[in-house]
CSV table of C-alpha atoms and ligand atoms in Angstrom, one decimal:
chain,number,residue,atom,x,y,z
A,1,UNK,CA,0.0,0.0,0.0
A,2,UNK,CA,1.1,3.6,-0.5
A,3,UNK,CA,2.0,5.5,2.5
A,4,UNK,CA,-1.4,7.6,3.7
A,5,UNK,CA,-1.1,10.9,4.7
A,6,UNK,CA,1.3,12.3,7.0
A,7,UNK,CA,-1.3,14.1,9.0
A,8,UNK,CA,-3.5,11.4,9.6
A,9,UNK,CA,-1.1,9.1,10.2
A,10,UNK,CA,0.3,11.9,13.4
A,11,UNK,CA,-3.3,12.1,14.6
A,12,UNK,CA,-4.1,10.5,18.0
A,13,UNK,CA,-7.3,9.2,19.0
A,14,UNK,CA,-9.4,11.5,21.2
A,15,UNK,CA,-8.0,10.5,24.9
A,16,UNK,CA,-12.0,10.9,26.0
A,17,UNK,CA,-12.9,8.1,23.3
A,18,UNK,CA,-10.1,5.9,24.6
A,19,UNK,CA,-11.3,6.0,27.9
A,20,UNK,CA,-15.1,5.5,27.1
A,21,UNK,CA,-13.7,2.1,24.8
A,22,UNK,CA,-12.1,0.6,28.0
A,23,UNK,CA,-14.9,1.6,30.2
A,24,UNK,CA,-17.1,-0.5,27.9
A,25,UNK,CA,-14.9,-3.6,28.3
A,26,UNK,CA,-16.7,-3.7,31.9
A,27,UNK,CA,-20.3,-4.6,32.2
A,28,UNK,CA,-21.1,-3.4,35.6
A,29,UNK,CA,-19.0,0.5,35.1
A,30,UNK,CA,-20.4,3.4,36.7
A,31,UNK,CA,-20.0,5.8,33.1
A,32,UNK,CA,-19.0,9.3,34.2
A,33,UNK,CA,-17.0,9.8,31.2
A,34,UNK,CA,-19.6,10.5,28.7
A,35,UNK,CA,-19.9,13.7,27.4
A,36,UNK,CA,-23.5,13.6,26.1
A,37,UNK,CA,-26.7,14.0,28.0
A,38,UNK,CA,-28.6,11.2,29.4
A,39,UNK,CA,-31.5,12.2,28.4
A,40,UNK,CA,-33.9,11.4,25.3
A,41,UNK,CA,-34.4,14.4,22.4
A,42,UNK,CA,-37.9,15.3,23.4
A,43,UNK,CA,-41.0,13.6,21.8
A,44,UNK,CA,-41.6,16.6,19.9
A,45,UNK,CA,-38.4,16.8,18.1
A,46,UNK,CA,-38.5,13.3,17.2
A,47,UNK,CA,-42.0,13.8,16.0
A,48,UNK,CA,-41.3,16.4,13.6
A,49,UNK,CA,-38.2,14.8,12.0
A,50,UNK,CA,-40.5,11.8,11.1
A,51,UNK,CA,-43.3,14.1,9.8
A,52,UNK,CA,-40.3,16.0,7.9
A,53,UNK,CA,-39.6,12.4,6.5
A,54,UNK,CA,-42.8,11.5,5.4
A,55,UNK,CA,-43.6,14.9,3.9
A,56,UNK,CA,-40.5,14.9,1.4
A,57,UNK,CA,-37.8,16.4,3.5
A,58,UNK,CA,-35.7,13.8,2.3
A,59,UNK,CA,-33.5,15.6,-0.5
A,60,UNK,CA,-30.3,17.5,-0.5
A,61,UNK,CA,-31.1,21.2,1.6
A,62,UNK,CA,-29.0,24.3,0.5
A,63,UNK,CA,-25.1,24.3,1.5
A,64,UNK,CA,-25.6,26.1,4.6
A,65,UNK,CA,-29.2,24.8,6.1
A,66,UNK,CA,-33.0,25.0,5.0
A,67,UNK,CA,-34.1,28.5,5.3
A,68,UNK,CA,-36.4,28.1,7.8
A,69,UNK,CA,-33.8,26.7,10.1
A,70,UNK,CA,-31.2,29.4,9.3
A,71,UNK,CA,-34.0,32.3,10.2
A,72,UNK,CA,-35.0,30.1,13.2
A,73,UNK,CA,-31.5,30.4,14.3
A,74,UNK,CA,-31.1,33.9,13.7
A,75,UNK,CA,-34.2,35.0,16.0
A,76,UNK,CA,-32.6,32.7,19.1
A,77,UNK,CA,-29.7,34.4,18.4
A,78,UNK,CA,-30.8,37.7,19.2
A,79,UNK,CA,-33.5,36.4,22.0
A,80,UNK,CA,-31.3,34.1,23.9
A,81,UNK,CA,-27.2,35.3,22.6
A,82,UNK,CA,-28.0,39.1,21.9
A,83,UNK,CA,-26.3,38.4,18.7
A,84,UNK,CA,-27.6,40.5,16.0
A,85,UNK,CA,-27.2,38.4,13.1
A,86,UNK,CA,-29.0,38.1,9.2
A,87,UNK,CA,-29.9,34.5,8.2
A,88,UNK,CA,-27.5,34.8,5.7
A,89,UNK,CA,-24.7,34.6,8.6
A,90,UNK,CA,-25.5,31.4,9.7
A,91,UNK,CA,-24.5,28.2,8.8
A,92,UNK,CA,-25.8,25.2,9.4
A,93,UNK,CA,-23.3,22.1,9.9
A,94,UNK,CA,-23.3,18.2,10.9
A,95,UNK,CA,-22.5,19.2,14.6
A,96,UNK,CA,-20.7,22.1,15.9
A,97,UNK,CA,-18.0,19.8,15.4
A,98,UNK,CA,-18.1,20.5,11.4
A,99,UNK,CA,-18.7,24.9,12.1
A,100,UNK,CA,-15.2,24.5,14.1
A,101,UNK,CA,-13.5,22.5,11.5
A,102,UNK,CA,-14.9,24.5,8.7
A,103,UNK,CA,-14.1,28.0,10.5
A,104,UNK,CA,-10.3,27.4,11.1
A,105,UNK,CA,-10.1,26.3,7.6
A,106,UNK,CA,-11.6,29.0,6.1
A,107,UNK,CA,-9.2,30.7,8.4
A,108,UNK,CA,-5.8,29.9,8.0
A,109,UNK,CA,-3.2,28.0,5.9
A,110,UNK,CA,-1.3,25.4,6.9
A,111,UNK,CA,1.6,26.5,9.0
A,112,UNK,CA,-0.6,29.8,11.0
A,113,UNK,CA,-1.7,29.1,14.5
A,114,UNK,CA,-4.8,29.4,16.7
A,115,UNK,CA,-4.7,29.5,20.4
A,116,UNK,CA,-6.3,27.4,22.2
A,117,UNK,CA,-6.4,27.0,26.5
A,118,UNK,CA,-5.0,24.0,28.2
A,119,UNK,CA,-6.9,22.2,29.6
A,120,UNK,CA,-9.3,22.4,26.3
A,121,UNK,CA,-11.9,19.8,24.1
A,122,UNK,CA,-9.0,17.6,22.7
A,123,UNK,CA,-10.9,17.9,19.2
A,124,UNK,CA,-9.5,21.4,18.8
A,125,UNK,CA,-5.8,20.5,18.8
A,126,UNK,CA,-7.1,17.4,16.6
A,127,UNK,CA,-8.9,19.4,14.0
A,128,UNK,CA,-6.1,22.4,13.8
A,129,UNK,CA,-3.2,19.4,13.9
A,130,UNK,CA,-4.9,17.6,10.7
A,131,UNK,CA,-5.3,21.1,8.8
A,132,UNK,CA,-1.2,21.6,9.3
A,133,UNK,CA,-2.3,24.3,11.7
A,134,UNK,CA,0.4,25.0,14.9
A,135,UNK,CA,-1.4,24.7,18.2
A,136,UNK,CA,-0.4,26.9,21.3
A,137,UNK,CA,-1.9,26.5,24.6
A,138,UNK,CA,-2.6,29.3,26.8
A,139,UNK,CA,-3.1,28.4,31.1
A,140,UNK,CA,-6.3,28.7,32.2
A,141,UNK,CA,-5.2,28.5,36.0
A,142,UNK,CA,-7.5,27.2,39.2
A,143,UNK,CA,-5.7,30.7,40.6
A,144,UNK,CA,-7.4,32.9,38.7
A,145,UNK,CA,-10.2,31.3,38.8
A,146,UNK,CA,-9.7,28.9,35.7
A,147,UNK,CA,-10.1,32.3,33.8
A,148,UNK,CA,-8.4,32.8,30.4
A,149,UNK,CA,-6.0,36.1,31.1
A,150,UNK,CA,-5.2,38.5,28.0
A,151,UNK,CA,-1.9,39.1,30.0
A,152,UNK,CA,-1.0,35.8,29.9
A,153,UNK,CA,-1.9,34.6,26.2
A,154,UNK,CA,-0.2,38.1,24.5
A,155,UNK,CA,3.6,36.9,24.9
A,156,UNK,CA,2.2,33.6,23.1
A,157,UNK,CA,1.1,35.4,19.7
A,158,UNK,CA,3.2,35.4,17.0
A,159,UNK,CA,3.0,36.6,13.7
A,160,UNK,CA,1.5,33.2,12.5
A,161,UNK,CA,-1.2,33.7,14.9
A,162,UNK,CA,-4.9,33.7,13.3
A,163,UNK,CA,-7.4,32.8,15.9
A,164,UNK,CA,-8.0,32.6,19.5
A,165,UNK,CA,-10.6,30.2,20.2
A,166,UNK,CA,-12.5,30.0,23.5
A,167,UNK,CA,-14.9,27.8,25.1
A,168,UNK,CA,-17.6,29.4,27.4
A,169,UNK,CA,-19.2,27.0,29.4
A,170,UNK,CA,-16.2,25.4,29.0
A,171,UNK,CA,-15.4,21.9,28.6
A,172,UNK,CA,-13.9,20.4,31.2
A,173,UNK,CA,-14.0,22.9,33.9
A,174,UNK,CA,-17.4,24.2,33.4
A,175,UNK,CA,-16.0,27.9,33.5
A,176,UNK,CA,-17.9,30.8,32.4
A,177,UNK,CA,-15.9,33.7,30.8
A,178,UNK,CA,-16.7,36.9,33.0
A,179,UNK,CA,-17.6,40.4,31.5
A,180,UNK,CA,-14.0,41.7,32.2
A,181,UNK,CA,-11.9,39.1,31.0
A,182,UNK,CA,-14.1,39.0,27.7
A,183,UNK,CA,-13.3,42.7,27.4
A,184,UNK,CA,-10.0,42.0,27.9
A,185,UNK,CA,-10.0,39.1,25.5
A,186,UNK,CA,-11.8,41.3,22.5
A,187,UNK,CA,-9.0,44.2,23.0
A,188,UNK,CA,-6.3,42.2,22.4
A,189,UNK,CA,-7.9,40.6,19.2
A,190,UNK,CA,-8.5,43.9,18.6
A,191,UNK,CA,-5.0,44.6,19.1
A,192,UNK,CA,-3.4,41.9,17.3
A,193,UNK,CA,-5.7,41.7,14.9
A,194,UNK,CA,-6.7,38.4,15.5
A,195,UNK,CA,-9.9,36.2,14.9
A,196,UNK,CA,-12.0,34.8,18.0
A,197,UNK,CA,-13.7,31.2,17.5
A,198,UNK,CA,-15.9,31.3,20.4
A,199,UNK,CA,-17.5,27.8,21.0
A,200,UNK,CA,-20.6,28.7,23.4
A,201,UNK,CA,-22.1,24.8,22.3
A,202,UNK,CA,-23.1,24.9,26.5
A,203,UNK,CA,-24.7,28.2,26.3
A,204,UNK,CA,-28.0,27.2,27.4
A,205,UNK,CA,-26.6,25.4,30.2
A,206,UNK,CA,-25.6,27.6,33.0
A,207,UNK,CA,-26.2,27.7,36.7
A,208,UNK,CA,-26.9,30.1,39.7
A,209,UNK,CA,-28.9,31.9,37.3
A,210,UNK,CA,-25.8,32.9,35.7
A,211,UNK,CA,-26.0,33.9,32.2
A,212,UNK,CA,-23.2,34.0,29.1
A,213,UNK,CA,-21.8,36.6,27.9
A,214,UNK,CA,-21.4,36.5,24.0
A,215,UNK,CA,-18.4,37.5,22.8
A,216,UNK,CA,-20.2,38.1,19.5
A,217,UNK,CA,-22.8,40.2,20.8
A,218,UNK,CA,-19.6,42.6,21.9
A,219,UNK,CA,-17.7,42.5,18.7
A,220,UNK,CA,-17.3,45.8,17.0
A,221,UNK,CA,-14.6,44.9,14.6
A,222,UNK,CA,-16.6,41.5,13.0
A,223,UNK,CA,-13.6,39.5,14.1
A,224,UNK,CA,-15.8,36.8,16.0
A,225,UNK,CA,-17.4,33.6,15.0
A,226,UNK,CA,-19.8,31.9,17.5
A,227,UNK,CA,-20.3,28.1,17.2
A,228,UNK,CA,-23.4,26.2,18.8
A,229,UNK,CA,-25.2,23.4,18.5
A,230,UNK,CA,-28.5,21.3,19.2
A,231,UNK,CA,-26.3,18.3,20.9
A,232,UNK,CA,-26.5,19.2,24.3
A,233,UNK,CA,-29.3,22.4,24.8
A,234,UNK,CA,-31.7,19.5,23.4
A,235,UNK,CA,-30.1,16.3,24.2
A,236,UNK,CA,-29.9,15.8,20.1
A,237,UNK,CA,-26.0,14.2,19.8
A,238,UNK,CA,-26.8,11.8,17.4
A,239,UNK,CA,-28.9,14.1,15.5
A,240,UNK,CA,-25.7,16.0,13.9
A,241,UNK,CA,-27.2,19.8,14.0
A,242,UNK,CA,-24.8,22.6,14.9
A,243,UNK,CA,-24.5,25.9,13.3
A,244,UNK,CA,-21.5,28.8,13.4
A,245,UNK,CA,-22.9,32.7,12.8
A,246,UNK,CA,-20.4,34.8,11.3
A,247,UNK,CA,-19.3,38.1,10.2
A,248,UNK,CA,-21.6,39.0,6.7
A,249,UNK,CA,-18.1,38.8,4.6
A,250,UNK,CA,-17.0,35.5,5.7
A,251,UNK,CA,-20.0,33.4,5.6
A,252,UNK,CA,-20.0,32.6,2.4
A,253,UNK,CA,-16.3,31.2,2.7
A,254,UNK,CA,-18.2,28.2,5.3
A,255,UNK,CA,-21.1,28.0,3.2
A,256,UNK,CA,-18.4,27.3,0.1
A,257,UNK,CA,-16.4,24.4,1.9
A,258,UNK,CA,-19.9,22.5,2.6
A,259,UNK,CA,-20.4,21.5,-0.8
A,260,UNK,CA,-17.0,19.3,-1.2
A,261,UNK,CA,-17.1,18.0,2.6
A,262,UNK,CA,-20.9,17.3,3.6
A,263,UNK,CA,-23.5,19.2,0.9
A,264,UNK,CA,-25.3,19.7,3.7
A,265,UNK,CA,-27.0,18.6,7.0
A,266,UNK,CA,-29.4,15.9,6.5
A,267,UNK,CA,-33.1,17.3,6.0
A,268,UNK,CA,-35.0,15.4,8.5
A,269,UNK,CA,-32.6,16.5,11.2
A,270,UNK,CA,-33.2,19.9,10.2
A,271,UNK,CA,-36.6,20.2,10.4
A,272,UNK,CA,-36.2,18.7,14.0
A,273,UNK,CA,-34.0,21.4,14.6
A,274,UNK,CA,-36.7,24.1,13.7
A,275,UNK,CA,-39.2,22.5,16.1
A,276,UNK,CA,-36.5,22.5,19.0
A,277,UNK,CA,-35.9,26.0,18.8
A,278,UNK,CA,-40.2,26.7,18.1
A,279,UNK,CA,-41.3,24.4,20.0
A,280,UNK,CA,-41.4,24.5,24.3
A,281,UNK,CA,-38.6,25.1,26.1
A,282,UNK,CA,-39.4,23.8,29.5
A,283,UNK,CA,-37.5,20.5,27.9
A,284,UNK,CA,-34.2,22.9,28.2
A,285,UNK,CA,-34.8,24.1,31.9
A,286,UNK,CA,-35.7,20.5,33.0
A,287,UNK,CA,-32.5,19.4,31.8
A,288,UNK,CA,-30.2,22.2,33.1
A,289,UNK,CA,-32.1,22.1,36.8
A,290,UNK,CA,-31.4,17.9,36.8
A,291,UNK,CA,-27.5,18.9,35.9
A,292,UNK,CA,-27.3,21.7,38.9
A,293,UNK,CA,-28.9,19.7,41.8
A,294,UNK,CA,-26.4,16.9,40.5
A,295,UNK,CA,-24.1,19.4,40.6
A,296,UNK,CA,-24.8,20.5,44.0
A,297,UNK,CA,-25.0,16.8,45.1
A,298,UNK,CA,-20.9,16.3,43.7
A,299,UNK,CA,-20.1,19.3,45.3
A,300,UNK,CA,-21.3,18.4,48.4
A,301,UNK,CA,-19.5,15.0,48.5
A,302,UNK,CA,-16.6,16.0,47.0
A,303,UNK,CA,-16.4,19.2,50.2
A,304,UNK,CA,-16.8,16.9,52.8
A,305,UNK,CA,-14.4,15.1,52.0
A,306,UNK,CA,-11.6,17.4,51.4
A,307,UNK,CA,-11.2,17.1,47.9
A,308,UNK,CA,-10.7,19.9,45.8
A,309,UNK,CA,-12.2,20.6,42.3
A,310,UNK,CA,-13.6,23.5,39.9
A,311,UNK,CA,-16.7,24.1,40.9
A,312,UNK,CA,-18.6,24.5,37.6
A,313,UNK,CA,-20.5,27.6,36.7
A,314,UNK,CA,-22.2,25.7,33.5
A,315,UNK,CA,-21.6,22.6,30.6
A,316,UNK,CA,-22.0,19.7,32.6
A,317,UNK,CA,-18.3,18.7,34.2
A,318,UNK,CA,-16.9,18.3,37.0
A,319,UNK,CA,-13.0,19.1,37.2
A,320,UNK,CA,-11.9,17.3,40.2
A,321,UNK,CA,-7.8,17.8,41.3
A,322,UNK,CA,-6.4,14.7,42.1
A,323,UNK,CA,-3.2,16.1,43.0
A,324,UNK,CA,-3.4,14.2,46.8
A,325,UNK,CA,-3.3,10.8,45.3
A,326,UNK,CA,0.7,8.9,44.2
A,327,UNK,CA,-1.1,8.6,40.9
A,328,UNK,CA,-0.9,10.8,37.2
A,329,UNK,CA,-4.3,11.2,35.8
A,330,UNK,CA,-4.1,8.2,33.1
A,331,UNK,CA,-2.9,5.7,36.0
A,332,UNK,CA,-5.4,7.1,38.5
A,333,UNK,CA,-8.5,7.1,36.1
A,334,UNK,CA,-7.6,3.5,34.9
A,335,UNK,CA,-7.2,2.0,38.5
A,336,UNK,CA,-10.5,3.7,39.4
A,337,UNK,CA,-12.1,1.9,36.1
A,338,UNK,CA,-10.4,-1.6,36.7
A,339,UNK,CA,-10.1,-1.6,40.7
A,340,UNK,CA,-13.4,0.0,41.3
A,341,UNK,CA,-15.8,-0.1,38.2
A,342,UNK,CA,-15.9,4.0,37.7
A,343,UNK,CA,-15.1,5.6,34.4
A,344,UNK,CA,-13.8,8.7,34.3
A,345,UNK,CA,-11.7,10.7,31.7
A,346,UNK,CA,-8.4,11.7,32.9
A,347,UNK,CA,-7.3,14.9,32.8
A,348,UNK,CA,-4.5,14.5,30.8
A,349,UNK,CA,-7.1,13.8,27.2
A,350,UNK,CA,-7.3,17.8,27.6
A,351,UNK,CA,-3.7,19.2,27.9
A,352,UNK,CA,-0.7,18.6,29.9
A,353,UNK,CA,-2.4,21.1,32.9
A,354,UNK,CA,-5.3,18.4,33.2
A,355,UNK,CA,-2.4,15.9,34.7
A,356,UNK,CA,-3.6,16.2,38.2
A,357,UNK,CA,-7.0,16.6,37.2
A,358,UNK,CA,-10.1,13.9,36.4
A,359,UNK,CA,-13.3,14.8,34.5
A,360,UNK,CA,-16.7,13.5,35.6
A,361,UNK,CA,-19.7,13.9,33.5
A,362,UNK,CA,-22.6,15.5,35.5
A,363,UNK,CA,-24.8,14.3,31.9
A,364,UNK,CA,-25.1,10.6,34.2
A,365,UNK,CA,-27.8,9.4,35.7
A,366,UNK,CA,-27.9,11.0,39.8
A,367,UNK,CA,-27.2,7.4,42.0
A,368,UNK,CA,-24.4,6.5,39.5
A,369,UNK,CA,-22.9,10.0,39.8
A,370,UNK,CA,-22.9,9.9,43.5
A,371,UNK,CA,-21.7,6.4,43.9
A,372,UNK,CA,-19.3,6.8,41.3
A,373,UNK,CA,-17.9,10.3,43.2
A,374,UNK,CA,-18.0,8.0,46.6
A,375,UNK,CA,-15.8,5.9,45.0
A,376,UNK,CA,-13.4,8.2,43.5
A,377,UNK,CA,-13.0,9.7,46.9
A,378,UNK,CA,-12.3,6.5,48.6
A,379,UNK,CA,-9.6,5.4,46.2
A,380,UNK,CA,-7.8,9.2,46.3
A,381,UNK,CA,-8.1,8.6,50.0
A,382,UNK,CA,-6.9,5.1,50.4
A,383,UNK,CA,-3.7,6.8,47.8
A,384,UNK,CA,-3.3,9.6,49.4
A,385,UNK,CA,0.3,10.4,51.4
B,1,PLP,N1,-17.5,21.9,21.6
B,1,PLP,C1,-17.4,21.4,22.8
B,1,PLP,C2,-16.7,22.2,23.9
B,1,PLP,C3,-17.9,20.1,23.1
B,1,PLP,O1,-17.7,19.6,24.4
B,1,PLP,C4,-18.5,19.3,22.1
B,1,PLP,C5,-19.0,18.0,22.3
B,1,PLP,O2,-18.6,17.3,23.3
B,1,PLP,C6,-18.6,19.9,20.8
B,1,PLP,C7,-18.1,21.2,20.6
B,1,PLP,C8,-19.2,19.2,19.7
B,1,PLP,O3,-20.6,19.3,19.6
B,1,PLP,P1,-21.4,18.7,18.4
B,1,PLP,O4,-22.1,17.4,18.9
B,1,PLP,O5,-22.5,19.7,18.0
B,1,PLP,O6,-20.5,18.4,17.3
């Protein structure tokens, strides 16, 4: 066989999916390593994709989303985001997944960089790595409050660098980007004329009445594009719905790289889309209220017991330092899954600063969660000096 391509051949498998593959080797695992909600899409989602079906929604859409979708979109952008966006600016993608992958690409050439935080979503580094695109990590730091620092990512830019991406909620640590650290983030875009990729896929997932801050809704230069997506405001994963809103000159750049990579999002899935975002949201409360009172519930076990973690401010992680134990965070999350039937993901699938850290999914059902937590603690106990 001819060689395949270098940059495939470099990629490493998602440390998250490695994880959930060994979990799965043991029947009676507690699964706190999913990153997916445990709940079904609502009945009325699924409804209208098989009405779509049956009605001829079964045929190639336009390259960036059926129009009703896209103006759908547009008015939850400026209800629930304060993003003032046209239809014309959003595209509609299999996942957020594909709006990430399709933004850096219509972003940079092979050999620029993007920024991205450590500990971050390991598809970022994955995504940038197969384009040829450098990757430098920025701290987010439990000292400051796991906040991203302008300060702190400006000595890091080069002249290579195209994008800063950020993540509020943020995967793993559940942080929410604060007004003045956004600020501070936008100026120094601003400043070094850089794009922001701003993944807010959590957005409608936030606690203690918190609420997101959109970096979009901020930008005065049109130097931002927002990413979301249906998988976890509406349980949809599987569905493959996600969307990126960008600035009115560089939309059509992601609308042009559907047509060689997916056409389009399949049509059913769209229509089930537009009833998500018409239909009633109660669906999206219910879920957020189950994952704050498991929240709470972690938090509670995990401060009796001494152990500290990241309290999350939205997403559904729990970031849990594991510094205490004689273990790294591969050895430790694998001797929790074989020794003691809990999966977790170890901290390390995120960035090198996740190596004293764990991940557990709060998207798990509430007497696994705090079973699986009771265990964790006894094990970085019974390993602690
Ligand atoms: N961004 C973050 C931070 C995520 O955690 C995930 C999924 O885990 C995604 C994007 C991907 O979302 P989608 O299912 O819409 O592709």
């Amino acid at each position: 066989m001819r060689r395949p391509s270098n940059a495939v051949a470099r990629l490493n498998r998602s440390g998250i999916r490695e994880f959930f593959d060994l979990a799965n080797r043991i029947p009676d695992a507690i699964h706190l390593e999913m990153g997916e909600p445990d709940f079904a899409t609502p009945e009325h989602i699924r409804d209208a994709a098989a009405r779509a079906a049956n009605d001829g929604y079964t045929r190639y859409t336009p390259n960036a989303g059926i129009p009703q979708l896209r103006e759908a979109i547009a008015r939850k952008l400026e209800a629930r985001n304060g993003i003032d966006a046209s239809p014309d600016q959003v595209v509609v993608t299999p996942g957020a997944i594909a709006a990430l992958y399709g933004t850096v690409m219509a972003l940079c050439d092979p050999g620029d960089e993007i920024l991205i935080s450590d500990p971050a979503w390991p598809n970022y580094a994955m995504l940038a790595g197969l384009q040829g695109v450098g990757v430098v990590r920025y701290p987010m730091l439990p000292e400051h409050r796991m906040q991203p620092k302008a300060e702190q990512i400006e000595p890091l830019i080069t002249d290579r660098t195209k994008i800063l991406l950020i993540n509020s909620p943020c995967n793993p640590t559940g942080t929410v980007i604060d007004q003045r650290h956004l600020e501070d983030l936008l100026d120094l875009a601003d400043t070094h004329n850089l794009w922001v990729l701003s993944d807010e896929v959590y957005d409608e997932i936030v606690f203690d009445s918190d609420t997101v801050k959109s970096p979009a809704a901020q930008d005065k230069a049109g130097r931002v594009v927002s990413v979301f997506s249906f998988s976890k405001t509406y349980a949809m994963t599987g569905w493959r719905v996600g969307y990126a809103v960008a600035p009115p000159e560089l939309a059509p750049y992601l609308v042009k790289i559907q047509e060689p990579v997916t056409a389009c999002v399949n049509a059913p899935a769209q229509m089930a889309a537009v009833a998500a975002l018409e239909g009633p949201q109660d669906c999206v409360t219910e879920m957020r209220d189950a994952y704050e009172k498991r929240r709470d519930g972690v938090v509670e076990i995990l401060g009796q017991a001494g152990v500290p973690f990241i309290r999350p401010a939205g997403a559904f992680y729990l970031w849990i330092n594991i510094a205490g134990s004689d273990m790294g965070s591969n050895d430790f999350a694998r001797v929790l899954l074989e020794g003691h039937h809990v999966a977790v993901t170890p901290g390390r699938a995120f960035g090198p600063a996740g190596e004293d850290f764990v991940r557990v999914s709060l998207a798990s059902k509430t007497e696994e969660l705090n079973e699986g937590t009771t265990r964790l603690v006894h094990l970085l106990h019974a390993r602690s000096g």
